[in-house]
Tab-separated table of C-alpha atoms and ligand atoms in Angstrom:
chain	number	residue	atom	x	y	z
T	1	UNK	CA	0.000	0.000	0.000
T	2	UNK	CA	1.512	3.584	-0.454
T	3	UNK	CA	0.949	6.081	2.053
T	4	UNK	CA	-0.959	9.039	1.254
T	5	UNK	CA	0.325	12.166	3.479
T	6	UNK	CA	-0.568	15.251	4.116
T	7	UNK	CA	1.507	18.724	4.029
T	8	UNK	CA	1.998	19.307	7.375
T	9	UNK	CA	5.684	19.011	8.661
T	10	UNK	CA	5.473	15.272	10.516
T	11	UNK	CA	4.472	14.145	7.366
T	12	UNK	CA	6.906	15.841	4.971
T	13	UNK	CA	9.541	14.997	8.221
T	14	UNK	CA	9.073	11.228	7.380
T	15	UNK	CA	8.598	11.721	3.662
T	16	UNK	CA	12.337	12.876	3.823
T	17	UNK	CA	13.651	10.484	5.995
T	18	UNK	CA	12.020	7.971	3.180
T	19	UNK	CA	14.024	9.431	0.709
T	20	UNK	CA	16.912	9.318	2.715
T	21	UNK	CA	16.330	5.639	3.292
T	22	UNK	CA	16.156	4.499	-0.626
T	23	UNK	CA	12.767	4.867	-0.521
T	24	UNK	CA	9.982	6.560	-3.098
T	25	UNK	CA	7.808	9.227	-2.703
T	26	UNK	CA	6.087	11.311	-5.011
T	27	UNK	CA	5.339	14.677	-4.582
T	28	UNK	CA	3.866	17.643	-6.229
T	29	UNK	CA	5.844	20.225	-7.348
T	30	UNK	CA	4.359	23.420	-9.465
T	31	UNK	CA	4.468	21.808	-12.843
T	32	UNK	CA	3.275	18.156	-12.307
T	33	UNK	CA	3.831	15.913	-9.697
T	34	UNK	CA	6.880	14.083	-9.460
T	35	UNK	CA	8.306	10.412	-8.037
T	36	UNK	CA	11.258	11.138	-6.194
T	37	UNK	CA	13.961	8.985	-5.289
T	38	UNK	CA	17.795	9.579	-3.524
T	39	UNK	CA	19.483	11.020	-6.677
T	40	UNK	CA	22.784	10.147	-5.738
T	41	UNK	CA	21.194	6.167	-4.302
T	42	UNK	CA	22.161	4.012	-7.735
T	43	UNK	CA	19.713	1.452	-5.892
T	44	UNK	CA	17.332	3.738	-4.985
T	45	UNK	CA	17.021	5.134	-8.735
T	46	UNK	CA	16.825	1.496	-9.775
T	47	UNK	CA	13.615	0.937	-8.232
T	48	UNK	CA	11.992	4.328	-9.246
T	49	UNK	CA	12.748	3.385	-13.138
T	50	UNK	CA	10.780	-0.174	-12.119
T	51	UNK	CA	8.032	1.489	-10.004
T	52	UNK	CA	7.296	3.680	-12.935
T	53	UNK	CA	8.108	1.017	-15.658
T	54	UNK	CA	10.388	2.981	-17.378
T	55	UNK	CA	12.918	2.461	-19.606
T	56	UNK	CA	16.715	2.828	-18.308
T	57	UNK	CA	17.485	4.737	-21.643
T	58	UNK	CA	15.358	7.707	-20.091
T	59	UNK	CA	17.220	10.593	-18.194
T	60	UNK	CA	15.595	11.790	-14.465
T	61	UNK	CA	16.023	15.516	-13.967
T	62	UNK	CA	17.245	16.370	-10.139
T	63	UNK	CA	15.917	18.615	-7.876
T	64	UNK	CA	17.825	20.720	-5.646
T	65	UNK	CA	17.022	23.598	-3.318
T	66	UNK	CA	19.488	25.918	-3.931
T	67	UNK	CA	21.885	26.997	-6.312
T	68	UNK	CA	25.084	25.856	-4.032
T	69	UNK	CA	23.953	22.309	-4.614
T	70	UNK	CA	23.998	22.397	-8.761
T	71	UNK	CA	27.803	23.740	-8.193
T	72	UNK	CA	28.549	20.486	-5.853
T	73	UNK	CA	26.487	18.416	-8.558
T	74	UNK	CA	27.840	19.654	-11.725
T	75	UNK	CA	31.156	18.607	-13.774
T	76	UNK	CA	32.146	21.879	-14.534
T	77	UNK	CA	33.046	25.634	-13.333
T	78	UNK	CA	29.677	27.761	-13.592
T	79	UNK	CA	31.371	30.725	-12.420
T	80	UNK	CA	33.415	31.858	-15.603
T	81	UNK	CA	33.220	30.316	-19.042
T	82	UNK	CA	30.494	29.002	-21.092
T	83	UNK	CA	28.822	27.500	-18.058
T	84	UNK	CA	28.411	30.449	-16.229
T	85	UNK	CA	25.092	31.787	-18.155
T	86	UNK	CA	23.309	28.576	-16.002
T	87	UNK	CA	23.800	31.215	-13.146
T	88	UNK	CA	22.124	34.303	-14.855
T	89	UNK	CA	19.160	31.769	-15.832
T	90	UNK	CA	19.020	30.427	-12.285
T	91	UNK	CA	18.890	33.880	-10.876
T	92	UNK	CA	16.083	35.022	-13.465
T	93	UNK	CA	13.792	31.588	-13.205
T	94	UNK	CA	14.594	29.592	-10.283
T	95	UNK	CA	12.940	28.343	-8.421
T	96	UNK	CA	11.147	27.439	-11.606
T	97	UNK	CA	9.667	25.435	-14.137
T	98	UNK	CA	13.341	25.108	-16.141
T	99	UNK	CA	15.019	22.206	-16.097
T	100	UNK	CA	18.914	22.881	-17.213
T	101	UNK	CA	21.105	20.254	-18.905
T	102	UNK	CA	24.046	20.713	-17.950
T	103	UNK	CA	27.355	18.552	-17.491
T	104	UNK	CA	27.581	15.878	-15.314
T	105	UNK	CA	29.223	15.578	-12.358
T	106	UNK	CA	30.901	12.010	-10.602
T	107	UNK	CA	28.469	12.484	-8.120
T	108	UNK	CA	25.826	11.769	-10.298
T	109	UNK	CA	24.945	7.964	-10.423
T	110	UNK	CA	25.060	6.910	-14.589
T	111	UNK	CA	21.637	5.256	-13.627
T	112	UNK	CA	19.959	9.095	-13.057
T	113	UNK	CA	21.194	10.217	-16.599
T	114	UNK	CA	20.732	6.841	-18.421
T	115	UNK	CA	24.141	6.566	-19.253
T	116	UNK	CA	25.234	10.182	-20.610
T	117	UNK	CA	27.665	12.885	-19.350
T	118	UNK	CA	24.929	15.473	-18.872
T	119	UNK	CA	22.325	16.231	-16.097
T	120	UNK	CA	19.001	17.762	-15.967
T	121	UNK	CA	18.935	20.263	-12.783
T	122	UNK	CA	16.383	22.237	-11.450
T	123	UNK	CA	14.909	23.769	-8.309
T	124	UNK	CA	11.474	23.771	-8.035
T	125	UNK	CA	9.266	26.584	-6.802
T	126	UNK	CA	6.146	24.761	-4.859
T	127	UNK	CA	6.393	25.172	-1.123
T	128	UNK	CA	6.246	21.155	-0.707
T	129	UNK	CA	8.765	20.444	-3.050
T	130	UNK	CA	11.110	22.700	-1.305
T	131	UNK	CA	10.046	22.190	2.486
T	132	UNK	CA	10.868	18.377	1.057
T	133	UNK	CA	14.540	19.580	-0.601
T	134	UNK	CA	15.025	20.884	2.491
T	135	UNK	CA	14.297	18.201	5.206
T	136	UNK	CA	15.965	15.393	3.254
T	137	UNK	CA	19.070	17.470	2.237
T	138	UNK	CA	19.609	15.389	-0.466
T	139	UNK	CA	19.075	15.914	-4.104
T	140	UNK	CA	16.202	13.723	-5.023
T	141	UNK	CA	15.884	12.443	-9.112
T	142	UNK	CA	12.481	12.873	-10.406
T	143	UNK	CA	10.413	12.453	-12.711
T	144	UNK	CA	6.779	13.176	-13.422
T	145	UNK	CA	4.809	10.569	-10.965
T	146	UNK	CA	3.008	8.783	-13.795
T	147	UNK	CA	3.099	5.057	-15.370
T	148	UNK	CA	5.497	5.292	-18.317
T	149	UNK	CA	3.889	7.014	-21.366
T	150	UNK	CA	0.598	7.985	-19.626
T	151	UNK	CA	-0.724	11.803	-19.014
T	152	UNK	CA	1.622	13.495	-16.159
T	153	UNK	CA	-0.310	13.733	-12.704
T	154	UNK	CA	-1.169	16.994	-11.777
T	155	UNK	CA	-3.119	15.608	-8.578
T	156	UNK	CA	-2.463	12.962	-5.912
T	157	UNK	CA	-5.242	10.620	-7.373
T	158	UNK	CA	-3.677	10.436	-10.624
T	159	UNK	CA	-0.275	9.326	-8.811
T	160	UNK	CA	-1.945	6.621	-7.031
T	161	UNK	CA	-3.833	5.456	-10.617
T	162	UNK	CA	-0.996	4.931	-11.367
T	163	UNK	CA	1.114	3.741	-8.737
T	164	UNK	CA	-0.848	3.072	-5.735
T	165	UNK	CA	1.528	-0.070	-4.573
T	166	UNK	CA	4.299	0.302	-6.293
T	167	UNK	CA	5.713	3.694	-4.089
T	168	UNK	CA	6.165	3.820	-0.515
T	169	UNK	CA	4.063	7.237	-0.277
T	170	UNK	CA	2.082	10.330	-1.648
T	171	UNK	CA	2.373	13.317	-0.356
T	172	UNK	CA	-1.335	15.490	-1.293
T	173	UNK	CA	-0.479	19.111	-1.914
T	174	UNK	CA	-3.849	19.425	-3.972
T	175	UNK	CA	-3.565	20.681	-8.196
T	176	UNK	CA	-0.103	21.039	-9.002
T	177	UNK	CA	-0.257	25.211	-10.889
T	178	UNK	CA	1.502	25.198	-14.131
T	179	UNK	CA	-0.032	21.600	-15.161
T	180	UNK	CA	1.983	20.723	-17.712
T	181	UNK	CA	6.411	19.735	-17.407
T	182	UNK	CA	9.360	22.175	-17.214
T	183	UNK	CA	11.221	23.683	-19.880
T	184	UNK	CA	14.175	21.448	-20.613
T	185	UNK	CA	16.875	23.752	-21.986
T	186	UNK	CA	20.107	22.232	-22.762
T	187	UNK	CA	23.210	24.499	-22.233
T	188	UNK	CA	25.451	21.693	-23.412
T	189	UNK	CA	24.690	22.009	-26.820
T	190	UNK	CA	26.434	24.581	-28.773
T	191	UNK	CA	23.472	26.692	-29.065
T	192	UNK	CA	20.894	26.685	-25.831
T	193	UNK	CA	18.106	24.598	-27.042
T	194	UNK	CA	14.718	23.955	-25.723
T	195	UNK	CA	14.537	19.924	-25.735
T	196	UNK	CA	10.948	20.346	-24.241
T	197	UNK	CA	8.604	23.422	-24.184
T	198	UNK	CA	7.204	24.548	-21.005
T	199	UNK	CA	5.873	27.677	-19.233
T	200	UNK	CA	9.448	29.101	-19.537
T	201	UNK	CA	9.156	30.120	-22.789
T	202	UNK	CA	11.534	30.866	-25.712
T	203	UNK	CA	10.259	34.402	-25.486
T	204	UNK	CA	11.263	34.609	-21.791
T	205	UNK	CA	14.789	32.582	-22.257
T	206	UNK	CA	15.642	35.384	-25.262
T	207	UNK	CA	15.709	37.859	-22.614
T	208	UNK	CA	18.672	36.924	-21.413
T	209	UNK	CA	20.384	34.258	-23.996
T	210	UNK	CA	21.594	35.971	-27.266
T	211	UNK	CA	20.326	33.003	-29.520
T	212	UNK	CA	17.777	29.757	-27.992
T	213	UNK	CA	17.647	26.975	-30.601
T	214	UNK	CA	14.900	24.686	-30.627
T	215	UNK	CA	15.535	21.184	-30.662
T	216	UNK	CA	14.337	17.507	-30.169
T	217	UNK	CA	10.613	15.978	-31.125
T	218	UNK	CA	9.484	19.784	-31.511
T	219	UNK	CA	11.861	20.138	-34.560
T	220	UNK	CA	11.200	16.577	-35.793
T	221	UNK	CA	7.339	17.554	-35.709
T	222	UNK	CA	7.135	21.082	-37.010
T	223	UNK	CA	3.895	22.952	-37.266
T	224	UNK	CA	2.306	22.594	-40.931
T	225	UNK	CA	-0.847	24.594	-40.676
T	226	UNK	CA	-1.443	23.955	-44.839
T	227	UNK	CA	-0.797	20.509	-44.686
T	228	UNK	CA	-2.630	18.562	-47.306
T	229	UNK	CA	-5.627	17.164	-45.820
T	230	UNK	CA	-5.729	13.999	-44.229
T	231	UNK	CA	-2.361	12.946	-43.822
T	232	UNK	CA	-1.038	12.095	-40.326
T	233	UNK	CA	2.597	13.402	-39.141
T	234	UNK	CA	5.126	10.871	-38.318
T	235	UNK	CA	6.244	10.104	-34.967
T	236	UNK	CA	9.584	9.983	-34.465
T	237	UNK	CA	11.441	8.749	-31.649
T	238	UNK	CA	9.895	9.502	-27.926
T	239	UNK	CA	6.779	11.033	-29.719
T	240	UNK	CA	4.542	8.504	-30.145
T	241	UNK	CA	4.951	7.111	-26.519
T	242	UNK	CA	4.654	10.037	-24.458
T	243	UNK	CA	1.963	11.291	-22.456
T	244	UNK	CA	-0.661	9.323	-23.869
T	245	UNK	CA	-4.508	7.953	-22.488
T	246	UNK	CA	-5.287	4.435	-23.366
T	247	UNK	CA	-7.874	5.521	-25.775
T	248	UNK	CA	-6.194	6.511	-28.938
T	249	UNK	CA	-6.366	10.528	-29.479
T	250	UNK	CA	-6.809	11.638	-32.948
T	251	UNK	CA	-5.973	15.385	-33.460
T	252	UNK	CA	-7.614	18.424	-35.991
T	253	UNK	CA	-4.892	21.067	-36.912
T	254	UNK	CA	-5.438	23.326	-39.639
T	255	UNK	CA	-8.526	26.269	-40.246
T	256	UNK	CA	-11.179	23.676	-40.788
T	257	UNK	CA	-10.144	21.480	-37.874
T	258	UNK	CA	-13.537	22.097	-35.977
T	259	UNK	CA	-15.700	21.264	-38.681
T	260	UNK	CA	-13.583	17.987	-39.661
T	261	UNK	CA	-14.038	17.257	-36.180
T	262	UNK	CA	-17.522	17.707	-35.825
T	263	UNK	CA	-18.125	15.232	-39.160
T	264	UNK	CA	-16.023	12.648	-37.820
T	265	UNK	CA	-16.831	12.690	-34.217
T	266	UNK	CA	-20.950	12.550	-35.381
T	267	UNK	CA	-19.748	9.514	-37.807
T	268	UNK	CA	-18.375	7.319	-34.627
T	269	UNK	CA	-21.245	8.024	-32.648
T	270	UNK	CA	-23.664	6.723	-35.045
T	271	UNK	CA	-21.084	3.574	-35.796
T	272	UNK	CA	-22.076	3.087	-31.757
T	273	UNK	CA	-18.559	4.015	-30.400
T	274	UNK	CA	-17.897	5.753	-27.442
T	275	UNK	CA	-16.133	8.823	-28.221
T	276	UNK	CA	-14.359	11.403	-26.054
T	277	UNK	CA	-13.841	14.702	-26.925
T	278	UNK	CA	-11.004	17.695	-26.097
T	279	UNK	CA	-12.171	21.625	-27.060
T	280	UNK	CA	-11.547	24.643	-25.627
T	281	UNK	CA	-14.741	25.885	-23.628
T	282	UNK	CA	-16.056	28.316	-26.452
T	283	UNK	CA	-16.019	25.054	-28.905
T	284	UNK	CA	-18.098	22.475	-26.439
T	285	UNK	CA	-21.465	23.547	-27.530
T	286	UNK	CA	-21.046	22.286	-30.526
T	287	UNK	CA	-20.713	18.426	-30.002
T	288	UNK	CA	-23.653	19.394	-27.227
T	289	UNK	CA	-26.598	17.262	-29.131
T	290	UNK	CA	-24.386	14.233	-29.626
T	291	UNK	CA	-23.880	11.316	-27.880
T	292	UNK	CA	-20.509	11.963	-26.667
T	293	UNK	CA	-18.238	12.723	-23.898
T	294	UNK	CA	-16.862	15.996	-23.688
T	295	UNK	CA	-14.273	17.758	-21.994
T	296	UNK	CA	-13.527	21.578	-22.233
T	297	UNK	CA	-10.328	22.538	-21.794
T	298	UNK	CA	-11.184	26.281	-20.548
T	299	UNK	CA	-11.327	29.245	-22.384
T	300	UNK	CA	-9.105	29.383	-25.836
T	301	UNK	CA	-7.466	32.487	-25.130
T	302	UNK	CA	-6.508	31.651	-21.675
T	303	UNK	CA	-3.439	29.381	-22.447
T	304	UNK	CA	-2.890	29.318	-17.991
T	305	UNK	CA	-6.387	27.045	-17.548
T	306	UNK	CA	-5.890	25.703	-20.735
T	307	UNK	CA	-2.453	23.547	-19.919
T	308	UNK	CA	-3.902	22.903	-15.795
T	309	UNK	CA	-6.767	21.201	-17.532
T	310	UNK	CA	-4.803	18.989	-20.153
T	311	UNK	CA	-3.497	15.758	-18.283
T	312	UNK	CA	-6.255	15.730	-16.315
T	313	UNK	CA	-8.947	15.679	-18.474
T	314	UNK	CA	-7.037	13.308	-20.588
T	315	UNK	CA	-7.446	11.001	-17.627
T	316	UNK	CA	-10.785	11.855	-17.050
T	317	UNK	CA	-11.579	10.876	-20.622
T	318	UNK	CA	-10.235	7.681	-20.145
T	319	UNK	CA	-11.607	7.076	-17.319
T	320	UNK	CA	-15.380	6.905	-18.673
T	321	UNK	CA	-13.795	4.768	-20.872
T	322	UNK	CA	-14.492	5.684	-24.176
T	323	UNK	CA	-13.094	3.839	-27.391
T	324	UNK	CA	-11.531	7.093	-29.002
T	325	UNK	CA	-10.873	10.785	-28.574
T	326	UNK	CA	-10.290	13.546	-30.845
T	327	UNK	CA	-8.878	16.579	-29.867
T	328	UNK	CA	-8.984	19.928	-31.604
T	329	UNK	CA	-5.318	21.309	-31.592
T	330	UNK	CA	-3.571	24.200	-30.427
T	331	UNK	CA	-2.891	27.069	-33.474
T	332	UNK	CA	0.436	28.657	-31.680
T	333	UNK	CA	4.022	28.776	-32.177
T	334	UNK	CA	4.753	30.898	-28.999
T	335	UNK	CA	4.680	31.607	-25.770
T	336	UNK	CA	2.796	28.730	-23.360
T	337	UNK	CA	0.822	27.473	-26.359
T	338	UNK	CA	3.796	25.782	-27.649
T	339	UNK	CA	4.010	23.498	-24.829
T	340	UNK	CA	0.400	22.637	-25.328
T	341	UNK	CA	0.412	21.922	-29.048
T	342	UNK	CA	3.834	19.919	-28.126
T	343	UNK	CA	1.706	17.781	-25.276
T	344	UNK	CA	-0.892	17.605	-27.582
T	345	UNK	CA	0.852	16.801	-30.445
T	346	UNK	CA	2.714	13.723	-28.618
T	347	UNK	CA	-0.347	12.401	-26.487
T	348	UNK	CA	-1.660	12.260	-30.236
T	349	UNK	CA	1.199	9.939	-31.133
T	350	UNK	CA	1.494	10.741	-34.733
T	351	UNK	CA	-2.511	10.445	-35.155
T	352	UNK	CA	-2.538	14.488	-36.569
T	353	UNK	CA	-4.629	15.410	-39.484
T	354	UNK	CA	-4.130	18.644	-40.906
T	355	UNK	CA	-6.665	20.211	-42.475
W	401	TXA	O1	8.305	19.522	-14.553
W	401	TXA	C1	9.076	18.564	-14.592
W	401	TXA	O2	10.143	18.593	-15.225
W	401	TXA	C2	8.667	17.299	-13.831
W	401	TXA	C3	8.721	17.627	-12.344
W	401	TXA	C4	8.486	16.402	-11.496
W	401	TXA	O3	9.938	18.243	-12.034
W	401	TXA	N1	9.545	16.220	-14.149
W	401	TXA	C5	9.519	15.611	-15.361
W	401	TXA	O4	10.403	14.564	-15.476
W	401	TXA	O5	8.772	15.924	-16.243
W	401	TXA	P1	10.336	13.503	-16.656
W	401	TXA	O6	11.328	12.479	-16.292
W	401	TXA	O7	8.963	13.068	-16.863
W	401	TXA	O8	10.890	14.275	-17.897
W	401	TXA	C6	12.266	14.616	-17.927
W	401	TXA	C7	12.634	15.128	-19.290
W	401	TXA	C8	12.697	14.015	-20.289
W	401	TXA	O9	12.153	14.472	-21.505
W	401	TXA	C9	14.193	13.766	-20.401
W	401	TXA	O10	14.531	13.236	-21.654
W	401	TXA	C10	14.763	15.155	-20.176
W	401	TXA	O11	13.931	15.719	-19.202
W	401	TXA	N2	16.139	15.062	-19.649
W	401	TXA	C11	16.534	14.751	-18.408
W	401	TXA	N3	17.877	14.720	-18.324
W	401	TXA	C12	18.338	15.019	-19.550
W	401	TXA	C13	19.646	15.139	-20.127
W	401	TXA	N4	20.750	14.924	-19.412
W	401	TXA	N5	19.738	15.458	-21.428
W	401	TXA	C14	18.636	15.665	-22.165
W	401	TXA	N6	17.369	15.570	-21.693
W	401	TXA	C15	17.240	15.238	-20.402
W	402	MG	MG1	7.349	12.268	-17.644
């Protein structure tokens, strides 16, 4: 059975010695929740990739609480050199939703980076995730608290959906804010390049890095608004297995996305199936007389509500266990919407039809 806590300091007092002990706990931090085990416990890491079902080939980001613990933890100086812009990012968004790559130190177990020379480091900003950081003094690896390839949790019951017997203990901290991952921005490369969009946003990292490259499944699945009709994007690599419900999700892109939707989401709910479906708010009315499950995703032009809602009404979705959903996607290169369309994009696993 895992152990679902509260936030009061007993609990997050015994949460840490946990940790300290090799065990696993998640936790919620601002973006999603996360498992967390001993970062620098080999064994300890060992189990978290086998709680989660994960594969070993899969780096775990670490969290630390302050900025003196990335020096101890990374392989290089971050005071001069090419290194030392990590510091002017960690003073701008840190605590944070950024994740830096950066290189790795001996410290680092080879299990927590799945073999490579870099590390993922960040510090994040909600009050349990650092009242945790800072009762277990110990930099704990991480990732989001889910099964491998489903939605991320952004609330305790979606951890224990998940995991409930597999992890020593939950700690509740209620919704998780930002609801969808960190920015992963890797300063090894020799251009800074977002390997995953998030709430920090190229827009915001431009502020204080000359040029921000962006990398990884975003580049391999660009944005083609004029697509011909019909035709579904490759998945590539990590694409097609993240962040996906069990029902397969089937996404619109394009100007006539709502009305494709409409026709096809009408046609499966006269074949008899059970069909799910993902709009923004202003867009729900308009599956209203059919016989079909629908989830808004809050207001289009409010991007904030729009990425808390995502993973969990993905899960809600599958839940009342519909045979398909179809989403309508996200029309935005910048800013948060990126990481939306990106989530989107990848829970769709290569199902996209542009039209
Ligand atoms: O918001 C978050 O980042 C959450 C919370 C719990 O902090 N964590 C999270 O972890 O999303 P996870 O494991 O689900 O995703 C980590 C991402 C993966 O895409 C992984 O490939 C990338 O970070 N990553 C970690 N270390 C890396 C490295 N050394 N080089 C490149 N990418 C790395
Ligand atoms: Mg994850």
């Amino acid at each position: 059975m895992t152990d679902v806590l509260d936030t009061s300091a007993e609990s997050i007092a015994r949460a840490a010695e946990c940790l300290r002990r090799g065990g696993l706990v998640a936790f919620p931090t601002e973006t999603v929740y996360g498992l967390g085990a001993h970062a620098l416990d080999a064994d300890a890491v060992r189990r978290l990739f086998a709680a989660k079902a994960r594969p070993a080939t899969d780096p775990l980001i670490v969290h630390v609480s302050a900025w003196e613990d990335v020096e101890e933890l990374v392989g290089e100086d971050l005071l001069t050199g090419p290194y030392s812009r990590a510091r002017r990012l960690a003073a701008c968004f840190w605590p944070g939703p950024l994740t830096l790559v950066l290189p790795r130190g001996v410290r680092i177990p080879r299990e927590v980076t799945a073999g490579l020379d870099t590390a993922g480091v960040r510090i994040p900003a909600h009050p349990v995730a650092r009242a945790l950081l800072e009762a277990a003094r110990i930099p704990i690896a991480a990732p989001s608290a889910n099964l491998f390839s489903r939605p991320s949790p952004t609330l305790a019951a979606h951890v224990l959906q998940d995991l409930d017997g597999r992890i020593d203990m939950v700690i509740d901290g209620g919704a998780t804010n930002v609801g969808v991952e960190s920015t992963v921005l890797d300063l090894t490369a020799d251009v800074p390049t977002i390997l995953r969009p998030g709430a920090v946003t190229r827009e915001m990292l431009e502020q204080y890095l000359p040029t921000v490259a962006v990398g990884g499944d975003l580049k391999a699945a660009p944005y083609h608004p004029y697509h011909s009709e019909g035709t579904a994007t490759p998945s590539p690599g990590m694409l097609a297995k993240h962040y996906s419900p069990r029902a397969p999700l089937t996404l619109y892109e394009g100007p006539h996305a709502l009305e494709r939707m409409v026709g096809v989401v009408s046609g499966s709910a006269e074949r008899g199936q059970l069909v799910g479906v993902l709009v923004p708010r202003e867009h729900a009315a308009r599956f209203e007389d059919l016989p079909v499950r629908v989830e808004d995703l809050g207001p289009a032009d409010d991007l904030r509500t729009m990425a808390t809602r995502l993973y969990a009404a993905l899960r809600e979705l599958d839940a009342s266990g519909v045979d398909a959903i179809f989403a309508l996607g996200i029309d935005a290169t910048e800013g948060l919407g990126t990481a939306l369309r990106d989530r989107l994009r990848r829970a769709a696993a290569g199902r996209i039809i542009s039209t």
